[in-house]
Amino acid sequence: IASTGVTGDGFGLFCKVNDATITDLLLEDYSYSDIPASFNHVVSNHGTLTGGIVGVSTNSTSGGYMLNCHVTGEITGGSLYTGGYVRMGGIHGLNATGSMVLYRCSADTSITAGINNSSRNFILGGLIAQSYNSSNTSTLKLSVYDCVTNTNITNTSTSASGLYFSACVGNAHGTVLIENFIGYIDSTTIALPIYSGTIAVLGRGTGTYRNCYGYGILGASNNKLSTHAVVSENSIPTLENVNNVKCTSAYVTVPSSLHIYEGTVKSNLSDLITTAYGDVGTKLSSQVWDKEKTGNLTGYWDGNYTGNETILDYSPVRNYLMAFINFRNLTNGGNSEEKVGLDDGDGYVVGDKLPDELTAEGNFLTYLNNKANSNHEFKGWTDDPTGNGDVFTELPSGLFGDVTLYAVWGLPDSYVTSNIKTSLTSDKNTIEYDSVDSITLTAKVTHTAPSSGSMTNPSATYYFVQDGEDKTTSANVKSSGVLSVKTVKDSGKYTFKYRLTDGLEPLWYYDGTPSNSVDIKIEKGKLEHMTLKDFKISTSTIPYFGKKLEDIDFTASMLNKADKEVVLTQVKWQSTIGKVDTKGTNTKKIVLCPADTDNYEKEYVFDATFESQSLVIIFNMAQISQKVEVEVEYG
């Protein structure tokens, strides 16, 4: 929304609504900038009313509802402010009359305001900016359930009259209930009168805060100041299991006319989220709050976080959107699908039980009975037509909107017993590793077609199991059932699993775990089968009689049982204190160290033979014309 003019209403995806129910909405990466002022809205009060989804709502006592709404985006104030209140909320701007309910919502937003005007107040909320009516506060009611926010507030104003903000609601009058809320708010601001609470700022009215977890920090990154859990103008709120992080530096100062409430002070963000994580299943409903995502909020909100995910990915309550389901059965090798006797587009939410044989009636019951008569045993539903996904009987998280689920079928035990046989064999049971020889395992499933209700051209997919653990294999092994192994780590007890799949209905299959087993052993390369090759003394270290072995360098290689060269990391003399102690032929032990210690021993010791040389001193005596040669021991 750019500076295209003024309006009597608000600004947002919906500028103004009345008694509206907005449900199952994801709004990603919105950007509202340079918002002009709004005139003549319901409270006749100049100002800006901006929300990611709703700018302003005017409701009756029966109320407006925002259910399962989740947003990411930014709101940036502009130069067209003319005075009054500036209200900016991540999801909702201003609730002006009546009742407003926000249920299972999340917002990941940045809100920037800061035009200098001494008559202006900024009211900013991670979820909703304000619930307010100057003439009829008693009819206002704001209820927030099961919501989570991540909010960054930036203000550059030096002369505004005040700044209200919180992770949930910037300022709320009338009756306020915030229950099951987790909020993070970080603010970069300069000195202004601050009316700030981590969870909420309560105006004239009553407030109840239950199962709330807030982390509110204010100031430059090197000077974080913690905000209070709840700030109230003139009433005493009710706090039940309200938790707030207290930073090491002082709390931000609020005007003396306000009352502050801390709840239970937590020492750091990790401690806060650990508390919320522990409350899932007790104080926070496990049917709504995803325990894993709740625990992950610590990492997401950490200042060093660099991932691409937003609160839409981490929201512990986003997994409760409604799915409108079409139920089908796959046929014709997966190229066609047929209805199963259920209406299209029925609505389900996470945890709802899906149709099955126990609850079946009408056309669906007839369909199931016909399938049962042809040896189809109903197992549940999947959203993956390949058959690789999970099978479920209740709607899992992550499925919402228009969804197609496919029936999954198995085989009755009587069919398996009478018509499926299995075997597992090996061509040998023990070998020595030489990088060439291998053991071949062959798994086999034999299917015999019954007289009626038979699988059509079924195919088997094989999965080998080594010592109780699934063994990673290639697609070719899975289709053939033939596995060749050759390394020491391949030793052990082998079994196998298989999936037998019908040729026409790819989600009619049987997963078998037969008792067939084979024990195999692959031994490390043995010394008696190793060959020393190319032993050679270095020409730069002549092996003189009496010379220490450690001063003599040599090279050597080694061949395995298959005459394949073994890669070595080191060759050395076995003795570090020995010497060449024989004139002529010497035999000394050398050590060869393979690089592959998984399939070879760490060291192999061989006898190496070489010829020594004698050190000779020659005396030339010219006076008597004689030469004398004397052999001496080196050293």
XYZ file of C-alpha atoms in Angstrom:
635
model
C 0.000 0.000 0.000
C 1.707 3.191 -1.152
C 0.796 6.830 -0.582
C -2.176 6.830 -2.938
C -4.510 8.965 -0.847
C -6.510 8.936 2.347
C -9.399 6.834 3.543
C -11.910 6.923 6.324
C -11.007 3.397 7.269
C -7.790 1.517 7.911
C -5.050 -0.094 5.856
C -4.334 -3.775 5.389
C -5.237 -6.764 3.271
C -8.787 -5.858 4.427
C -8.918 -2.148 5.231
C -12.078 -2.419 7.325
C -14.273 -5.326 8.463
C -17.429 -5.648 10.523
C -18.281 -8.835 12.458
C -16.093 -10.778 10.023
C -14.727 -14.281 10.456
C -11.369 -14.673 8.723
C -9.939 -18.182 8.893
C -7.102 -20.318 7.531
C -5.159 -17.433 5.978
C -1.428 -17.305 5.268
C -0.058 -13.887 4.283
C 3.656 -13.951 3.520
C 6.154 -11.118 3.001
C 3.670 -8.253 2.961
C 5.135 -4.742 2.876
C 3.085 -1.643 3.730
C 4.979 1.628 3.495
C 4.349 5.394 3.748
C 0.862 4.835 5.135
C -1.291 7.994 4.911
C -3.405 9.160 7.821
C -6.972 7.917 8.236
C -9.783 10.426 8.834
C -13.193 10.121 10.390
C -12.921 6.526 11.527
C -15.377 5.238 14.054
C -13.889 7.041 17.040
C -13.510 10.327 15.124
C -9.853 10.421 15.899
C -7.097 11.315 13.427
C -4.538 8.542 13.149
C -3.212 5.621 11.187
C -4.819 2.202 11.552
C -2.688 -0.474 9.931
C -2.630 -4.262 10.261
C -1.169 -7.009 8.127
C -4.603 -8.535 7.544
C -7.116 -6.055 9.030
C -6.703 -2.314 9.407
C -9.744 -1.657 11.599
C -12.655 -3.794 12.784
C -16.000 -2.581 14.065
C -17.800 -5.423 15.752
C -20.962 -6.133 17.684
C -20.927 -7.980 20.978
C -21.145 -11.265 19.047
C -17.812 -10.251 17.590
C -15.297 -10.730 14.862
C -12.982 -13.715 14.583
C -9.507 -14.295 13.173
C -8.782 -18.026 13.274
C -5.629 -19.766 12.061
C -4.219 -16.612 10.473
C -0.466 -16.422 10.035
C 1.638 -13.590 8.605
C 5.150 -12.400 7.844
C 5.890 -8.858 6.715
C 6.732 -5.281 7.545
C 4.944 -1.988 8.156
C 6.862 1.245 7.660
C 5.379 4.586 8.680
C 5.685 7.532 6.343
C 5.637 11.257 5.960
C 1.877 11.726 5.638
C 1.004 11.481 9.318
C -1.028 14.496 10.374
C -1.450 13.813 14.036
C -3.339 11.568 16.429
C -2.504 8.004 17.216
C -0.374 5.789 15.010
C -1.588 2.204 15.365
C 0.310 -0.629 13.703
C -0.248 -4.323 14.372
C 1.308 -7.388 12.799
C -2.105 -8.936 12.053
C -4.693 -6.357 13.199
C -4.584 -2.576 13.597
C -7.524 -1.338 15.729
C -10.523 -3.134 17.194
C -12.855 -0.144 17.530
C -16.082 -1.658 18.873
C -17.423 -4.906 20.274
C -15.718 -8.237 20.655
C -12.650 -9.504 18.808
C -11.175 -13.023 19.018
C -7.755 -14.064 17.693
C -7.295 -17.841 17.857
C -4.307 -19.933 16.753
C -2.544 -17.063 14.995
C 1.126 -16.222 14.492
C 2.956 -13.142 13.238
C 6.580 -12.508 12.271
C 6.795 -8.771 11.626
C 8.938 -5.634 11.625
C 7.179 -2.366 12.465
C 8.822 1.030 11.968
C 7.401 4.381 13.092
C 9.054 7.646 13.921
C 7.826 10.928 12.437
C 8.462 13.784 14.847
C 5.187 15.198 16.116
C 4.668 16.063 19.766
C 0.932 15.347 19.569
C 1.360 11.791 18.370
C 1.361 8.521 20.280
C 2.701 5.353 18.673
C 0.773 2.161 19.555
C 2.427 -0.939 18.140
C 1.596 -4.616 18.709
C 3.066 -7.840 17.436
C -0.441 -9.270 17.039
C -2.875 -6.344 17.368
C -2.069 -2.667 17.920
C -5.045 -1.559 20.006
C -8.522 -2.394 21.254
C -10.076 0.988 22.076
C -13.211 3.087 21.947
C -13.212 6.468 23.656
C -16.982 6.595 24.169
C -17.899 2.989 25.046
C -15.045 1.100 26.647
C -17.396 -1.227 28.543
C -18.479 -3.051 25.361
C -14.944 -3.782 24.230
C -13.709 -7.334 24.592
C -10.437 -8.716 23.247
C -9.662 -12.444 23.513
C -6.394 -13.975 22.350
C -5.885 -17.752 22.488
C -3.038 -19.972 21.314
C -0.939 -17.367 19.505
C 2.779 -16.767 18.958
C 4.645 -13.690 17.683
C 8.093 -12.479 16.745
C 8.205 -8.679 16.524
C 10.893 -6.089 15.851
C 9.978 -2.484 16.688
C 11.957 0.470 15.332
C 11.256 4.068 16.345
C 13.240 7.138 15.373
C 10.918 9.831 16.697
C 12.418 12.295 19.170
C 9.318 14.258 20.012
C 6.274 11.978 20.043
C 4.270 12.079 23.242
C 4.585 8.377 23.971
C 5.331 4.884 22.736
C 3.147 1.879 23.534
C 4.198 -1.552 22.327
C 4.180 -5.240 23.217
C 4.579 -8.630 21.631
C 0.812 -9.202 21.747
C -1.316 -6.031 22.095
C 0.110 -2.515 22.241
C -2.794 -1.081 24.230
C -6.104 -2.691 25.221
C -9.135 -1.287 27.012
C -12.271 -3.027 28.203
C -12.130 -6.744 28.989
C -8.935 -8.473 27.926
C -8.063 -12.179 28.020
C -4.737 -13.465 26.713
C -4.327 -17.203 27.155
C -1.628 -19.569 25.851
C 0.652 -16.976 24.262
C 4.384 -16.984 23.458
C 5.856 -13.681 22.298
C 9.252 -12.192 21.501
C 9.759 -8.475 20.958
C 12.941 -6.545 20.239
C 12.942 -2.783 19.983
C 15.382 -0.168 18.768
C 14.205 3.152 20.164
C 15.368 6.445 21.607
C 14.245 8.231 24.714
C 10.480 8.699 24.824
C 7.895 8.099 27.505
C 7.682 4.307 27.264
C 4.437 2.442 27.972
C 5.711 -1.040 27.232
C 4.927 -4.553 28.420
C 6.238 -7.780 26.957
C 2.784 -9.383 26.807
C 0.430 -6.411 26.842
C -0.285 -2.855 27.889
C -3.637 -2.688 29.682
C -5.599 0.543 29.580
C -8.921 1.156 31.336
C -10.552 -2.187 32.014
C -9.791 -5.658 33.326
C -7.204 -8.104 32.118
C -6.521 -11.806 32.614
C -3.269 -13.331 31.403
C -2.900 -17.099 31.579
C -0.062 -19.355 30.382
C 1.939 -16.548 28.789
C 5.642 -16.620 27.956
C 7.296 -13.331 27.009
C 10.761 -12.206 26.034
C 10.890 -8.445 25.616
C 14.060 -6.448 25.077
C 14.576 -2.792 24.342
C 17.518 -0.739 23.156
C 20.640 -1.088 21.048
C 22.073 -4.559 20.616
C 24.819 -3.874 23.122
C 22.480 -2.410 25.726
C 19.378 -4.592 25.940
C 16.805 -3.604 28.529
C 14.054 -5.970 29.572
C 10.439 -4.881 29.524
C 7.882 -5.847 32.144
C 5.449 -8.691 31.537
C 2.316 -6.509 31.812
C 1.900 -2.757 32.230
C -1.470 -1.422 33.414
C -2.872 2.107 33.534
C -5.371 1.838 36.381
C -6.447 -1.738 37.073
C -4.903 -4.813 38.641
C -4.667 -7.640 36.122
C -4.918 -11.320 36.942
C -1.734 -13.246 36.110
C -1.723 -17.057 36.030
C 1.471 -18.807 34.936
C 2.854 -15.682 33.277
C 6.589 -15.981 32.580
C 8.918 -13.173 31.502
C 12.655 -12.918 30.879
C 14.599 -10.507 33.034
C 17.799 -9.333 31.364
C 20.951 -8.587 33.309
C 20.560 -4.849 32.784
C 17.834 -2.721 34.306
C 14.211 -2.663 33.278
C 13.125 0.157 31.028
C 11.645 3.026 33.019
C 7.910 3.555 32.614
C 5.937 6.598 33.733
C 5.080 6.555 37.431
C 1.364 6.602 36.625
C 1.577 3.022 35.326
C 1.616 -0.197 37.303
C 3.987 -3.018 36.401
C 3.545 -6.771 36.803
C 6.326 -9.259 36.283
C 4.830 -12.739 36.685
C 7.528 -15.388 37.100
C 10.929 -14.006 36.120
C 13.051 -16.253 33.891
C 16.800 -15.789 33.601
C 17.133 -16.184 29.840
C 15.358 -17.123 26.633
C 16.324 -20.778 26.855
C 14.843 -20.999 30.352
C 11.639 -19.371 29.108
C 11.147 -21.746 26.170
C 12.080 -24.740 28.298
C 9.210 -23.776 30.611
C 6.790 -23.444 27.688
C 8.020 -26.749 26.233
C 7.368 -28.464 29.551
C 3.852 -27.024 29.723
C 2.798 -28.586 26.403
C 0.372 -31.352 27.275
C -0.632 -29.810 30.592
C -1.171 -26.052 30.580
C -0.786 -25.803 26.784
C -2.943 -28.239 24.849
C -0.902 -30.856 22.993
C -3.728 -30.944 20.431
C -2.802 -27.380 19.452
C 0.803 -26.719 20.450
C 3.441 -28.620 18.496
C 5.948 -29.613 21.182
C 8.944 -29.836 18.844
C 8.312 -26.427 17.286
C 7.742 -24.896 20.701
C 11.184 -26.102 21.766
C 12.769 -24.809 18.548
C 11.707 -21.229 19.233
C 14.844 -20.673 21.310
C 17.095 -21.203 18.314
C 14.860 -19.203 16.007
C 14.742 -16.184 18.327
C 18.450 -16.316 19.124
C 20.339 -13.236 17.978
C 22.761 -15.363 15.958
C 20.030 -17.109 13.963
C 20.810 -17.018 10.220
C 18.282 -19.460 8.736
C 15.672 -18.669 6.117
C 12.708 -19.934 8.112
C 10.104 -17.557 9.518
C 7.510 -17.896 12.226
C 5.304 -19.538 9.597
C 7.705 -22.474 9.728
C 8.265 -22.398 13.486
C 4.784 -21.475 14.692
C 3.736 -24.159 17.184
C 0.056 -23.448 16.404
C 0.157 -23.315 12.606
C -0.384 -27.078 12.396
C -4.091 -26.744 13.062
C -5.421 -25.401 9.777
C -8.493 -26.961 8.205
C -8.155 -29.460 5.367
C -10.947 -29.927 2.832
C -10.470 -33.520 1.762
C -11.281 -35.539 -1.336
C -10.943 -39.281 -0.628
C -9.759 -41.477 -3.511
C -8.409 -44.912 -4.457
C -5.557 -45.206 -6.973
C -6.030 -47.569 -9.944
C -4.497 -48.310 -13.354
C -0.970 -48.438 -12.014
C -1.410 -45.062 -10.304
C -2.507 -43.272 -13.474
C -6.179 -43.116 -12.489
C -8.197 -42.681 -9.324
C -11.725 -43.493 -8.252
C -14.097 -42.215 -5.602
C -14.666 -44.387 -2.554
C -18.205 -43.376 -1.629
C -17.361 -40.289 0.465
C -18.388 -36.686 -0.210
C -15.733 -34.333 -1.568
C -14.511 -31.318 0.379
C -15.464 -32.314 3.937
C -13.508 -30.285 6.504
C -11.066 -31.785 9.015
C -8.506 -30.354 11.435
C -5.410 -31.905 12.963
C -6.228 -34.906 15.128
C -9.659 -35.531 13.615
C -10.390 -39.199 13.033
C -10.664 -40.019 9.334
C -13.274 -42.393 7.859
C -12.569 -46.104 8.377
C -14.309 -49.469 8.473
C -15.556 -48.896 12.034
C -17.396 -45.683 11.226
C -18.267 -46.444 7.597
C -21.813 -46.157 6.406
C -23.719 -45.769 3.165
C -21.715 -45.805 -0.057
C -18.370 -45.903 1.740
C -19.410 -49.017 3.678
C -20.484 -50.682 0.431
C -17.151 -49.793 -1.166
C -15.178 -51.231 1.770
C -17.211 -54.458 1.742
C -16.587 -54.950 -1.971
C -12.875 -54.417 -1.431
C -12.805 -56.840 1.502
C -14.362 -59.496 -0.700
C -11.382 -59.156 -3.047
C -8.782 -59.497 -0.258
C -8.291 -55.775 0.355
C -7.717 -55.005 4.046
C -8.192 -51.271 4.760
C -5.137 -49.762 6.516
C -5.794 -46.009 6.453
C -4.989 -42.982 4.309
C -1.948 -41.250 2.841
C -1.328 -38.014 0.954
C 1.577 -39.607 -0.958
C 0.414 -41.510 -4.065
C 3.844 -43.175 -4.404
C 3.261 -45.272 -1.288
C 6.412 -43.965 0.414
C 4.582 -41.643 2.832
C 3.130 -42.346 6.236
C -0.207 -44.095 6.612
C -2.545 -42.426 9.116
C -6.047 -42.747 10.509
C -6.162 -39.221 11.964
C -5.349 -36.018 10.091
C -1.673 -35.149 10.763
C -0.215 -31.653 11.013
C 0.870 -29.864 7.870
C -2.163 -30.685 5.720
C -4.616 -27.855 5.078
C -6.623 -26.337 2.264
C -7.657 -28.588 -0.622
C -6.213 -32.041 0.062
C -6.530 -35.416 -1.652
C -6.059 -38.515 0.501
C -5.625 -41.994 -0.949
C -6.832 -45.281 0.535
C -4.095 -47.728 1.571
C -4.791 -51.469 1.514
C -3.099 -54.544 2.914
C -3.600 -58.303 2.665
C -5.405 -60.536 5.167
C -3.233 -63.036 7.081
C -4.906 -65.991 5.362
C -3.825 -64.685 1.963
C -0.224 -64.221 3.112
C -0.015 -67.682 4.683
C -1.412 -69.476 1.648
C 0.044 -67.514 -1.245
C 3.388 -65.926 -0.275
C 6.629 -67.859 0.308
C 10.096 -66.413 1.073
C 13.737 -67.546 1.101
C 17.195 -66.073 1.796
C 20.425 -67.768 0.643
C 24.129 -66.978 0.266
C 26.676 -68.443 -2.178
C 29.235 -68.751 0.637
C 29.423 -67.896 4.326
C 33.048 -66.895 4.963
C 35.687 -65.095 2.906
C 38.876 -63.160 3.506
C 38.883 -59.545 2.381
C 40.909 -58.931 -0.757
C 38.836 -56.163 -2.451
C 37.750 -58.648 -5.129
C 36.018 -61.668 -3.599
C 32.435 -61.163 -2.338
C 29.481 -62.983 -0.809
C 26.196 -62.841 -2.699
C 22.920 -62.868 -0.758
C 19.701 -63.634 -2.601
C 16.258 -62.822 -1.149
C 13.212 -64.175 -2.919
C 9.455 -63.725 -2.588
C 7.215 -66.130 -4.464
C 3.546 -65.214 -4.985
C 0.932 -67.778 -5.954
C -2.336 -66.333 -7.241
C -5.519 -67.570 -5.503
C -8.618 -68.422 -7.490
C -10.235 -65.056 -6.701
C -9.290 -61.702 -5.240
C -5.676 -62.030 -6.366
C -3.075 -59.320 -6.703
C -2.426 -58.616 -10.386
C 1.210 -58.982 -11.480
C 2.597 -58.035 -8.063
C 6.221 -56.922 -7.722
C 8.492 -57.168 -4.688
C 10.816 -54.512 -3.290
C 13.549 -55.893 -1.019
C 15.180 -54.294 2.020
C 18.135 -56.081 3.604
C 18.683 -55.942 7.366
C 22.134 -56.450 8.946
C 22.245 -57.242 12.667
C 18.838 -55.647 13.148
C 19.674 -52.413 11.283
C 18.375 -51.487 7.830
C 21.223 -51.687 5.309
C 21.530 -48.919 2.745
C 21.367 -50.422 -0.739
C 20.915 -49.316 -4.326
C 17.665 -49.243 -6.279
C 18.901 -52.223 -8.277
C 19.330 -54.308 -5.105
C 15.859 -53.324 -3.914
C 14.298 -54.494 -7.163
C 16.378 -57.663 -7.672
C 16.750 -58.929 -4.114
C 20.441 -59.680 -4.825
C 23.087 -58.113 -2.572
C 26.859 -58.538 -2.901
C 29.064 -57.700 0.094
C 32.847 -57.818 0.452
C 34.082 -55.714 3.406
C 34.668 -56.715 7.019
C 31.911 -54.345 8.154
C 29.479 -56.338 6.025
C 29.817 -59.313 8.384
C 26.852 -60.283 10.517
C 23.404 -61.808 10.578
C 21.227 -60.911 7.592
C 17.472 -60.937 7.298
C 15.250 -59.024 4.908
C 11.996 -57.161 4.614
C 9.909 -56.743 1.524
C 6.946 -54.944 0.079
C 4.735 -56.833 -2.361
C 2.762 -54.317 -4.446
C -0.194 -54.926 -6.735
C 0.417 -54.085 -10.387
C -2.821 -52.125 -10.811
C -3.379 -50.550 -7.389
C -0.025 -49.158 -6.158
C -1.392 -48.535 -2.652
C -2.508 -52.164 -2.258
C 0.587 -53.776 -0.806
C 1.890 -56.078 1.896
C 4.975 -55.357 4.033
C 6.567 -58.627 5.117
C 9.280 -59.401 7.669
C 10.087 -63.108 7.172
C 12.161 -65.095 9.650
C 14.730 -66.261 7.045
C 18.301 -65.426 8.071
C 21.924 -66.040 6.991
C 25.145 -65.518 8.997
C 28.220 -64.429 7.050
C 31.750 -63.511 8.046
C 34.337 -61.464 6.144
C 37.759 -61.646 7.777
C 40.547 -59.106 7.631
C 43.371 -59.806 5.208
C 45.688 -62.447 6.727
C 49.486 -62.222 6.913
C 49.972 -65.660 5.324
C 48.222 -64.397 2.204
C 50.138 -61.111 1.977
C 53.202 -60.750 -0.225
C 56.127 -58.390 0.360
C 57.127 -56.718 -2.875
C 59.746 -54.261 -4.059
C 61.757 -53.981 -0.827
C 64.567 -51.556 -1.604
C 67.157 -49.690 0.476
C 67.484 -45.991 -0.362
C 70.735 -45.175 -2.200
C 71.198 -42.156 0.061
C 71.398 -44.319 3.212
C 73.889 -47.109 2.389
C 73.541 -50.059 4.831
C 77.129 -50.167 6.142
C 78.115 -52.895 8.528
C 77.469 -51.544 12.054
C 75.098 -48.755 10.937
C 71.916 -48.220 12.995
C 68.722 -49.380 11.261
C 66.949 -46.172 12.145
C 69.440 -44.335 9.927
C 68.646 -46.512 6.922
C 65.633 -45.660 4.761
C 63.788 -48.131 2.566
C 60.663 -48.531 0.456
C 58.387 -51.531 0.073
C 54.904 -52.505 -1.137
C 52.461 -55.284 -0.253
C 50.048 -57.400 -2.303
C 46.930 -59.063 -0.889
C 45.442 -62.487 -1.590
C 44.140 -61.328 -4.972
C 47.528 -59.814 -5.894
C 46.088 -56.335 -5.496
C 48.434 -53.722 -4.063
C 47.498 -52.533 -0.570
C 47.795 -48.799 0.095
C 50.258 -48.203 2.937
C 50.593 -45.244 5.271
C 53.997 -46.188 6.704
C 56.901 -48.653 6.361
C 59.448 -49.000 9.171
C 61.978 -51.286 10.845
C 60.482 -53.313 13.655
C 63.474 -52.597 15.921
C 64.437 -48.997 16.605
C 67.694 -49.919 18.383
C 69.037 -52.580 16.014
C 71.907 -52.226 13.559
C 73.478 -53.942 10.575
C 75.333 -56.611 12.511
C 76.449 -58.968 9.760
C 78.934 -58.491 6.948
C 77.219 -59.544 3.757
C 73.636 -60.873 3.906
C 71.338 -59.478 6.644
C 67.716 -60.420 7.425
C 65.726 -57.924 9.462
C 62.037 -57.556 10.299
C 60.108 -54.671 8.748
C 56.576 -53.414 9.509
C 54.051 -52.364 6.830
C 51.008 -50.313 7.949
C 47.898 -50.344 5.673
C 45.732 -47.254 5.295
C 42.556 -49.359 5.341
C 42.500 -50.678 8.897
C 38.835 -51.644 8.575
C 39.728 -54.514 6.253
C 43.395 -55.100 7.115
C 45.329 -55.431 10.347
C 47.096 -52.317 11.623
C 50.535 -53.848 10.956
C 52.043 -56.687 8.984
C 55.593 -57.893 9.828
C 57.866 -59.382 7.158
C 61.504 -60.586 6.982
C 63.473 -58.384 4.606
C 66.895 -59.440 3.266
C 69.612 -57.094 2.039
C 73.388 -57.002 1.553
C 75.507 -54.809 3.806
C 78.630 -52.947 2.794
C 81.836 -52.509 4.748
C 83.368 -49.125 5.482
C 86.998 -49.182 4.311
C 89.802 -46.800 5.287
C 92.614 -46.613 2.746
C 96.131 -45.527 3.799
C 98.391 -44.355 0.939
C 102.053 -44.398 2.074
C 103.896 -42.728 -0.783
C 107.275 -42.841 0.883
C 107.421 -46.621 0.684
C 105.019 -46.908 -2.269
C 102.442 -48.995 -0.348
C 98.645 -48.824 0.153
C 96.873 -50.394 3.121
C 93.074 -51.001 3.222
C 91.412 -51.580 6.603
C 87.736 -52.569 7.112
C 86.156 -50.848 10.109
C 82.732 -51.060 11.751
C 80.488 -48.050 11.038
C 80.333 -45.744 14.028
